[in-house]
Structure formats: C-alpha cells, structure tokens
C-alpha cells in the first residue's frame, strides 16, 4: 500500500473539491449516417429487445455464479487462501448491502450494457474491506498530471457517500472493448445500426400483429365519396367486425390481399436480429433460442464455445483488475484470482470419464483431485499420484 499512498501525495488534501476535467475521448469511427430505422437507440431501448436482454442476462448470470478463488503460490503449487481480505470481498460478501451474486451480476451487466463497470474499493489500512458497485453513468474518467482519476457524482440517498474524486488504485475499472486503455466502448452505441434494426423489427412486428397479422384487403370504388359518405360507410363497415359479412355501398368492391409474416420477412428479420446480438456478445445462437445452426451432435461443442469465447475473455479482464488493485506490491506475483471455468468446459459424462481416467493413469491428477472436480467428498488414501506398473523411466532397468 506504500506506493499507493505515494501517489496520493501528488494531489492536495482538497482533491475532492477541485475542478475535474475528463479530457478523454475514444477514437471511435463515426457511426453510419445513412442507416436510420426511425427508432431511438439507447440502453433503455436495447434492453427491451428480447435477444439483447437474454444475452446480457445469460452471460452475467453465468459469470456471477462461477466459483471464484484467491490462490497463493507455495513450493507445492497454488493453494486457495480463504483468509485473505481479497478473498472475503471477492468470494463471500463484497459489501454490507449486496450479496456476491448481485454484485457480480451488476458488474457484468454494466460491462455488457455500458462497455465498462466501476467499483469503489474501500480499504482498511492496506487490505480491501469492501467493493461498492457504481453505475457507469455516474462516473467520469480523466487524467490529471498523468494519473488516471475518477469523478463520481449524482448518487443520492444511501449511496451519496460514494460521490467524490478517486485515484486509480481506489477504483476497479473493467472495460469490455477499449481503443485507448482509459475508457470502455459502449457496445450499444457502437452497434447502433444493428440494434436499431432489431428495435425497428420488434416495433413493426407489434404493430403488424396488432392489426390482425396481415393486410386483409383493400376497398376500391370508381366513385368519389365526400367526408360524410366516407364516415357513414366506414361506421357501417366496421360494425361487422372480423367475421361478419358487410354490405358494400357506393359501388365499393372488396379486393382480398393476403400477406403472410413469411412473405413480409418478419421471421427472417427477427432471426437476423438474434444473430446480430449473438455476434456482439460472442454467443452461440442456440442460447438465444435460435436453433437453426444447432444439432444434437454439436450442441456440446457450442456450450464449450460459450465458455471459451464468451466467458473466459470477460473473466480474464476481471481477474487482471482484481490482481492489480486488491494486492499490494509485496503480494503481487504471490497471489492470483481465478474464476473457475472448468465445470463449464468439462463436457458430458463419457468425455469427463475418459479425461479423468487418462489423468489418474497418467499420474498428473490424484483420485481425490478428481473427486474435488466433481464436488464429491475426499476419501482417505487417494491423495497420492498413481501410474500403471508397466510404466518405467527411459533407461531404467527392471528386475524380472
């Protein structure tokens, strides 16, 4: 913690009252101006798209539910340290008013929906005492004298105590995609064209089905109707409802037009919207209930794809921030943080059985380590590595 306090000396004790200038902008390519679906694209609108909501929820819930560990290096390898202060705020309770699942869900939802997530680190001396989630909309990031700073404002009620200006070591800052290492990219803004198409499709579908699912017919006449005649005709015509047989007047003819949702390309448009969201979040489409690329033979591989390409990069971003901010200089290199994805990638029963059999027979896992992986109770006498009797070292002679 000594080097952290050293940075603090650069700033006056009244730093929380000084003027704070952001001065940081991402070098984002201009959004296309020729693509306008006639809808507003923002966080509130995007979350109302079922595929976007489902994708954000699935990733956030899965990472929030992963086993998390603080590991300490020792002569015999890495051992889990349950007593370290960092372990308590990561794996047990981050603060007094949020449980660990809610905290990590909020952090992940902010990363996916806003492009970055923030948490104020409360220290007790040199040890982390609590992590306080802060909505990204309430945080500005800036550089002062070459040091990264954060201004938190606009929080009210019980969270008002978090308002203020903080240095880098006082704040967890996890970015989804960044072009400068200082600010995260908002995925909704950056993918506004694709998300706007999804919002427009959903809006059009609601209006389309609200009017009966298709344009039933048009009414034609060679005569000119004044306002009174038109209103009188429509009043009588509408009184027959959907299933009555109307009596047509004024030489009006009924011309049927049947347009199915398939012909209107609603189904294709909705599928395309799901695939757009799957691409944004690196999700297998079947997790968003788009089953066209899924088969019984590849569904397991798609689940592993989800763990490797959707979850693991996000977990690594979080692990790196936690290791950099929750341990002082004397602990770095000795401690690491791991979000355990092994359970997500271990496959079906047959695959796991073969994997464990090879691991035990190869001597690089003990039977009790296998039981740990399967969340089974350890048994006496199963803690030593084993190998088949016919395995010998190269050049070693055997007695016959």
Coordinates of C-alpha atoms in Angstrom, one line a residue:
X1 CA 0.0 0.0 0.0
X2 CA 3.0 2.3 0.4
X3 CA 3.3 3.0 -3.3
X4 CA -0.4 3.8 -3.4
X5 CA -0.2 6.4 -0.7
X6 CA 2.8 7.9 -2.5
X7 CA 0.7 8.8 -5.5
X8 CA -1.8 10.4 -3.1
X9 CA 0.8 13.0 -2.1
X10 CA 0.8 14.4 -5.6
X11 CA -2.7 15.8 -5.0
X12 CA -3.8 18.2 -2.4
X13 CA -6.0 17.0 0.5
X14 CA -8.8 19.0 -1.0
X15 CA -8.7 17.0 -4.2
X16 CA -12.4 16.1 -3.9
X17 CA -13.4 19.7 -4.4
X18 CA -11.0 20.6 -7.2
X19 CA -12.3 21.0 -10.8
X20 CA -12.2 17.7 -12.7
X21 CA -11.8 17.7 -16.4
X22 CA -12.4 14.5 -18.3
X23 CA -10.4 15.2 -21.4
X24 CA -10.6 11.6 -22.7
X25 CA -12.4 10.5 -25.8
X26 CA -12.3 7.2 -27.5
X27 CA -11.2 7.3 -31.1
X28 CA -14.4 5.8 -32.3
X29 CA -15.2 5.6 -36.0
X30 CA -18.2 7.7 -36.9
X31 CA -21.5 5.8 -36.9
X32 CA -23.1 5.4 -40.3
X33 CA -25.4 8.3 -41.0
X34 CA -27.2 6.6 -43.9
X35 CA -28.7 3.9 -41.8
X36 CA -31.8 5.1 -39.9
X37 CA -34.5 2.8 -38.9
X38 CA -36.7 5.5 -37.4
X39 CA -36.2 4.4 -33.8
X40 CA -34.1 5.7 -30.9
X41 CA -31.2 3.5 -29.9
X42 CA -30.1 3.7 -26.3
X43 CA -29.6 1.4 -23.3
X44 CA -33.2 1.5 -22.3
X45 CA -34.4 0.7 -25.8
X46 CA -31.8 -2.1 -26.4
X47 CA -32.7 -4.0 -23.2
X48 CA -36.3 -4.3 -24.4
X49 CA -35.1 -6.5 -27.3
X50 CA -35.6 -10.0 -26.1
X51 CA -32.4 -11.3 -27.6
X52 CA -30.3 -8.5 -26.2
X53 CA -31.9 -8.9 -22.7
X54 CA -31.4 -12.7 -22.8
X55 CA -27.7 -12.4 -24.0
X56 CA -26.9 -9.9 -21.2
X57 CA -28.6 -11.9 -18.6
X58 CA -27.1 -15.3 -19.6
X59 CA -23.5 -14.0 -19.6
X60 CA -24.0 -12.0 -16.4
X61 CA -25.7 -14.9 -14.5
X62 CA -23.1 -17.5 -15.6
X63 CA -20.1 -15.4 -14.5
X64 CA -21.8 -14.3 -11.3
X65 CA -22.4 -18.0 -10.4
X66 CA -18.9 -19.2 -11.2
X67 CA -16.7 -20.4 -8.3
X68 CA -14.1 -17.7 -7.5
X69 CA -10.8 -18.3 -5.8
X70 CA -7.8 -16.4 -4.4
X71 CA -4.8 -18.6 -4.9
X72 CA -1.4 -18.2 -3.1
X73 CA 1.8 -19.6 -4.6
X74 CA 3.7 -22.1 -2.5
X75 CA 6.5 -24.6 -3.0
X76 CA 4.0 -27.3 -3.8
X77 CA 2.0 -25.1 -6.2
X78 CA -1.0 -22.9 -5.8
X79 CA -3.3 -23.2 -2.7
X80 CA -6.6 -21.5 -2.1
X81 CA -6.4 -18.8 0.6
X82 CA -9.8 -18.3 2.2
X83 CA -8.5 -15.9 4.9
X84 CA -7.0 -13.1 2.7
X85 CA -9.1 -9.9 2.8
X86 CA -9.4 -10.0 -1.0
X87 CA -10.9 -13.5 -0.8
X88 CA -13.6 -12.2 1.5
X89 CA -14.7 -9.4 -0.8
X90 CA -14.5 -11.5 -3.9
X91 CA -15.9 -14.8 -2.9
X92 CA -18.0 -14.1 0.3
X93 CA -19.6 -10.6 0.6
X94 CA -18.3 -7.5 -1.3
X95 CA -20.1 -5.1 1.0
X96 CA -22.8 -4.9 3.7
X97 CA -25.7 -4.2 1.4
X98 CA -25.2 -6.6 -1.6
X99 CA -24.6 -10.3 -1.8
X100 CA -21.8 -11.7 -4.0
X101 CA -24.2 -12.8 -6.8
X102 CA -25.9 -9.5 -7.0
X103 CA -22.7 -7.6 -7.0
X104 CA -21.0 -9.6 -9.8
X105 CA -24.3 -9.6 -11.8
X106 CA -24.4 -5.8 -11.7
X107 CA -20.7 -5.5 -12.7
X108 CA -21.2 -7.8 -15.7
X109 CA -24.5 -6.2 -16.8
X110 CA -22.7 -2.8 -16.7
X111 CA -19.7 -4.2 -18.8
X112 CA -22.0 -5.7 -21.4
X113 CA -24.6 -2.9 -21.5
X114 CA -22.3 0.2 -20.9
X115 CA -19.0 -1.1 -22.1
X116 CA -17.3 -0.7 -18.7
X117 CA -18.0 -1.3 -15.0
X118 CA -16.8 0.5 -11.8
X119 CA -16.5 -0.4 -8.2
X120 CA -15.1 1.7 -5.4
X121 CA -12.5 -0.1 -3.3
X122 CA -12.8 0.6 0.4
X123 CA -9.6 -0.2 2.3
X124 CA -8.9 -0.9 5.9
X125 CA -5.3 0.1 6.1
X126 CA -3.6 -1.9 3.3
X127 CA -6.3 -4.5 2.9
X128 CA -9.5 -4.3 0.9
X129 CA -12.5 -4.1 3.1
X130 CA -15.4 -3.7 0.6
X131 CA -16.3 -3.3 -3.0
X132 CA -19.0 -0.8 -3.9
X133 CA -20.6 -1.0 -7.3
X134 CA -21.1 2.4 -9.1
X135 CA -23.3 2.8 -12.2
X136 CA -21.2 3.8 -15.2
X137 CA -23.5 6.7 -15.9
X138 CA -22.3 8.3 -12.7
X139 CA -18.6 8.1 -13.4
X140 CA -16.3 10.3 -15.5
X141 CA -12.7 9.2 -16.2
X142 CA -9.9 11.7 -16.7
X143 CA -6.1 12.2 -16.5
X144 CA -4.6 14.7 -14.0
X145 CA -0.8 15.1 -14.2
X146 CA -0.5 11.8 -16.0
X147 CA -2.5 9.9 -13.4
X148 CA -5.9 8.2 -14.1
X149 CA -8.7 9.7 -11.9
X150 CA -12.4 9.1 -11.5
X151 CA -15.1 11.5 -10.6
X152 CA -18.3 10.0 -9.2
X153 CA -21.4 12.3 -9.0
X154 CA -25.1 12.2 -9.0
X155 CA -25.6 9.4 -6.5
X156 CA -28.3 10.1 -3.9
X157 CA -29.7 8.6 -0.8
X158 CA -27.7 5.8 0.9
X159 CA -25.1 5.8 -2.0
X160 CA -24.3 9.5 -1.8
X161 CA -21.2 8.7 0.3
X162 CA -19.6 7.4 -2.9
X163 CA -19.6 10.7 -4.6
X164 CA -16.2 12.3 -5.0
X165 CA -12.9 12.1 -6.9
X166 CA -10.8 8.9 -6.7
X167 CA -7.4 7.8 -7.8
X168 CA -6.8 4.7 -9.9
X169 CA -5.9 2.4 -7.0
X170 CA -9.2 3.2 -5.3
X171 CA -11.4 2.1 -8.2
X172 CA -12.0 -1.2 -10.1
X173 CA -12.4 -0.3 -13.7
X174 CA -13.2 -3.2 -16.1
X175 CA -13.6 -2.4 -19.8
X176 CA -15.2 -4.6 -22.4
X177 CA -13.6 -3.1 -25.5
X178 CA -11.3 -0.1 -25.4
X179 CA -9.3 1.8 -28.0
X180 CA -7.2 3.8 -25.6
X181 CA -7.0 1.8 -22.4
X182 CA -8.8 4.6 -20.5
X183 CA -12.4 4.4 -21.5
X184 CA -14.6 1.4 -22.5
X185 CA -16.6 1.4 -25.7
X186 CA -20.4 1.4 -25.3
X187 CA -21.4 -1.7 -27.4
X188 CA -25.0 -0.3 -27.9
X189 CA -23.8 3.0 -29.4
X190 CA -21.1 1.3 -31.4
X191 CA -23.5 -1.3 -32.8
X192 CA -26.4 1.2 -33.1
X193 CA -27.3 0.2 -36.7
X194 CA -27.7 -3.5 -35.9
X195 CA -29.5 -2.9 -32.7
X196 CA -31.7 -0.2 -34.3
X197 CA -32.8 -2.8 -36.9
X198 CA -33.8 -5.1 -34.1
X199 CA -35.8 -2.4 -32.3
X200 CA -37.5 -1.4 -35.6
X201 CA -38.3 -5.1 -36.3
X202 CA -39.8 -5.6 -32.9
X203 CA -41.8 -2.4 -33.2
X204 CA -43.0 -3.3 -36.7
X205 CA -44.0 -6.8 -35.6
X206 CA -46.1 -5.5 -32.7
X207 CA -47.9 -3.1 -35.0
X208 CA -48.3 -5.7 -37.7
X209 CA -49.9 -8.3 -35.4
X210 CA -52.0 -5.7 -33.6
X211 CA -53.7 -5.1 -36.9
X212 CA -54.6 -8.7 -37.4
X213 CA -51.4 -10.2 -38.6
X214 CA -51.7 -9.2 -42.3
X215 CA -53.4 -6.7 -44.6
X216 CA -56.7 -8.5 -45.3
X217 CA -58.0 -6.4 -48.2
X218 CA -58.4 -3.1 -49.8
X219 CA -61.7 -1.4 -50.7
X220 CA -62.0 0.1 -54.3
X221 CA -64.5 2.3 -56.0
X222 CA -64.7 4.5 -59.1
X223 CA -66.9 6.9 -57.3
X224 CA -65.9 9.9 -55.3
X225 CA -67.0 9.9 -51.6
X226 CA -67.4 13.1 -49.6
X227 CA -66.5 13.1 -45.9
X228 CA -70.0 12.4 -44.7
X229 CA -70.4 9.4 -47.1
X230 CA -67.0 8.0 -46.2
X231 CA -67.6 8.3 -42.4
X232 CA -71.1 6.7 -42.8
X233 CA -69.7 3.8 -44.9
X234 CA -66.8 3.1 -42.5
X235 CA -69.1 3.2 -39.5
X236 CA -71.3 0.5 -41.0
X237 CA -68.4 -1.5 -42.4
X238 CA -66.5 -1.7 -39.1
X239 CA -69.6 -2.7 -37.2
X240 CA -69.4 -6.1 -38.9
X241 CA -66.1 -7.0 -37.2
X242 CA -63.6 -9.5 -38.4
X243 CA -66.1 -12.3 -39.2
X244 CA -69.3 -10.6 -40.4
X245 CA -70.4 -10.2 -44.0
X246 CA -70.5 -6.5 -44.8
X247 CA -73.0 -4.9 -47.2
X248 CA -71.0 -2.7 -49.6
X249 CA -72.5 0.5 -50.9
X250 CA -71.4 3.3 -53.2
X251 CA -70.1 0.8 -55.8
X252 CA -67.3 -0.2 -53.4
X253 CA -65.6 -3.5 -54.2
X254 CA -63.7 -5.7 -51.7
X255 CA -60.3 -6.9 -53.0
X256 CA -58.6 -9.5 -50.9
X257 CA -54.8 -9.3 -50.2
X258 CA -53.2 -12.0 -48.1
X259 CA -49.7 -11.3 -46.9
X260 CA -48.2 -13.8 -44.5
X261 CA -45.5 -12.9 -42.0
X262 CA -43.1 -15.1 -44.0
X263 CA -43.8 -13.0 -47.1
X264 CA -43.3 -9.8 -45.1
X265 CA -39.9 -11.3 -44.0
X266 CA -40.7 -10.8 -40.3
X267 CA -39.3 -14.2 -39.3
X268 CA -36.1 -13.7 -41.3
X269 CA -35.7 -10.2 -39.8
X270 CA -36.2 -11.4 -36.2
X271 CA -33.7 -14.2 -36.8
X272 CA -31.2 -11.7 -38.2
X273 CA -31.6 -9.6 -35.1
X274 CA -30.9 -12.6 -32.8
X275 CA -27.7 -13.4 -34.9
X276 CA -26.6 -9.7 -34.6
X277 CA -26.8 -9.9 -30.8
X278 CA -25.0 -13.3 -30.8
X279 CA -22.2 -11.7 -32.8
X280 CA -21.9 -8.7 -30.4
X281 CA -21.6 -10.9 -27.3
X282 CA -19.8 -13.9 -29.0
X283 CA -22.7 -16.1 -28.0
X284 CA -23.7 -19.4 -29.6
X285 CA -27.1 -18.6 -31.2
X286 CA -28.8 -21.6 -29.6
X287 CA -28.5 -19.8 -26.2
X288 CA -30.8 -17.1 -27.6
X289 CA -33.3 -19.8 -28.8
X290 CA -32.1 -19.6 -32.4
X291 CA -31.7 -23.2 -33.2
X292 CA -31.0 -23.2 -36.9
X293 CA -27.2 -23.9 -36.6
X294 CA -27.6 -26.3 -33.7
X295 CA -27.8 -30.1 -33.9
X296 CA -27.7 -32.9 -31.3
X297 CA -24.1 -33.6 -32.3
X298 CA -22.7 -30.1 -31.9
X299 CA -24.7 -28.6 -29.0
X300 CA -22.0 -29.7 -26.5
X301 CA -19.2 -28.1 -28.6
X302 CA -21.3 -24.9 -28.8
X303 CA -21.6 -24.9 -25.0
X304 CA -17.8 -25.2 -24.7
X305 CA -17.5 -22.4 -27.3
X306 CA -19.7 -20.3 -24.9
X307 CA -17.2 -20.9 -22.1
X308 CA -14.1 -20.3 -24.2
X309 CA -15.1 -17.3 -26.3
X310 CA -17.8 -15.6 -24.4
X311 CA -17.0 -16.1 -20.7
X312 CA -13.2 -16.6 -20.5
X313 CA -12.1 -13.2 -22.0
X314 CA -14.5 -11.4 -19.6
X315 CA -13.3 -13.4 -16.7
X316 CA -9.7 -12.6 -17.6
X317 CA -10.4 -8.9 -17.7
X318 CA -11.9 -9.0 -14.2
X319 CA -9.1 -11.2 -12.8
X320 CA -6.4 -8.8 -14.1
X321 CA -8.1 -5.8 -12.4
X322 CA -8.6 -7.6 -9.1
X323 CA -5.0 -8.7 -9.0
X324 CA -3.7 -5.2 -9.8
X325 CA -5.9 -3.4 -7.3
X326 CA -6.6 -5.7 -4.3
X327 CA -3.0 -6.8 -3.6
X328 CA -0.1 -4.5 -2.7
X329 CA 3.4 -4.7 -4.2
X330 CA 4.7 -7.3 -1.7
X331 CA 1.8 -9.6 -2.6
X332 CA 1.8 -9.3 -6.4
X333 CA 3.2 -12.4 -8.1
X334 CA 2.4 -14.5 -5.0
X335 CA -1.4 -14.2 -5.2
X336 CA -3.7 -14.7 -8.2
X337 CA -7.5 -14.6 -8.7
X338 CA -9.3 -17.3 -10.7
X339 CA -12.8 -17.6 -12.0
X340 CA -13.2 -21.3 -12.3
X341 CA -14.5 -22.3 -15.7
X342 CA -13.5 -25.9 -15.6
X343 CA -17.1 -27.0 -14.9
X344 CA -18.3 -25.2 -17.9
X345 CA -15.9 -27.0 -20.3
X346 CA -15.8 -30.5 -18.9
X347 CA -18.3 -31.9 -21.4
X348 CA -20.7 -34.9 -20.9
X349 CA -20.3 -37.8 -18.6
X350 CA -18.5 -40.0 -21.2
X351 CA -16.0 -37.3 -22.1
X352 CA -15.3 -36.5 -18.4
X353 CA -14.9 -40.1 -17.5
X354 CA -12.2 -40.6 -20.2
X355 CA -10.5 -37.4 -19.3
X356 CA -10.3 -38.3 -15.6
X357 CA -9.2 -41.9 -16.4
X358 CA -6.3 -40.6 -18.5
X359 CA -5.4 -38.0 -15.8
X360 CA -5.2 -40.6 -13.0
X361 CA -3.5 -43.2 -15.0
X362 CA -1.0 -40.6 -16.3
X363 CA -0.2 -39.6 -12.8
X364 CA -0.9 -35.9 -13.2
X365 CA -4.1 -36.0 -11.1
X366 CA -4.9 -37.9 -7.9
X367 CA -8.2 -39.6 -7.4
X368 CA -9.1 -37.1 -4.7
X369 CA -8.4 -34.2 -7.1
X370 CA -10.9 -35.8 -9.5
X371 CA -13.4 -36.0 -6.7
X372 CA -12.8 -32.3 -6.0
X373 CA -13.6 -31.5 -9.6
X374 CA -16.9 -33.5 -9.3
X375 CA -17.7 -31.8 -5.9
X376 CA -17.5 -35.2 -4.1
X377 CA -16.2 -35.8 -0.6
X378 CA -12.5 -36.8 -0.4
X379 CA -11.6 -40.3 0.7
X380 CA -8.6 -41.5 2.7
X381 CA -5.7 -42.9 0.8
X382 CA -6.5 -41.2 -2.5
X383 CA -4.1 -38.3 -2.3
X384 CA -1.0 -39.7 -4.0
X385 CA -0.4 -39.8 -7.8
X386 CA -0.6 -43.2 -9.4
X387 CA 0.7 -44.8 -12.5
X388 CA 0.5 -48.2 -14.1
X389 CA 3.1 -50.8 -13.1
X390 CA 4.4 -51.2 -16.7
X391 CA 5.4 -47.5 -16.8
X392 CA 9.1 -47.1 -16.2
X393 CA 11.6 -44.2 -16.8
X394 CA 13.6 -44.4 -20.0
X395 CA 16.9 -46.3 -19.3
X396 CA 15.6 -47.8 -16.1
X397 CA 16.2 -51.5 -15.7
X398 CA 13.5 -53.7 -14.3
X399 CA 14.1 -56.9 -12.3
X400 CA 12.5 -59.9 -13.7

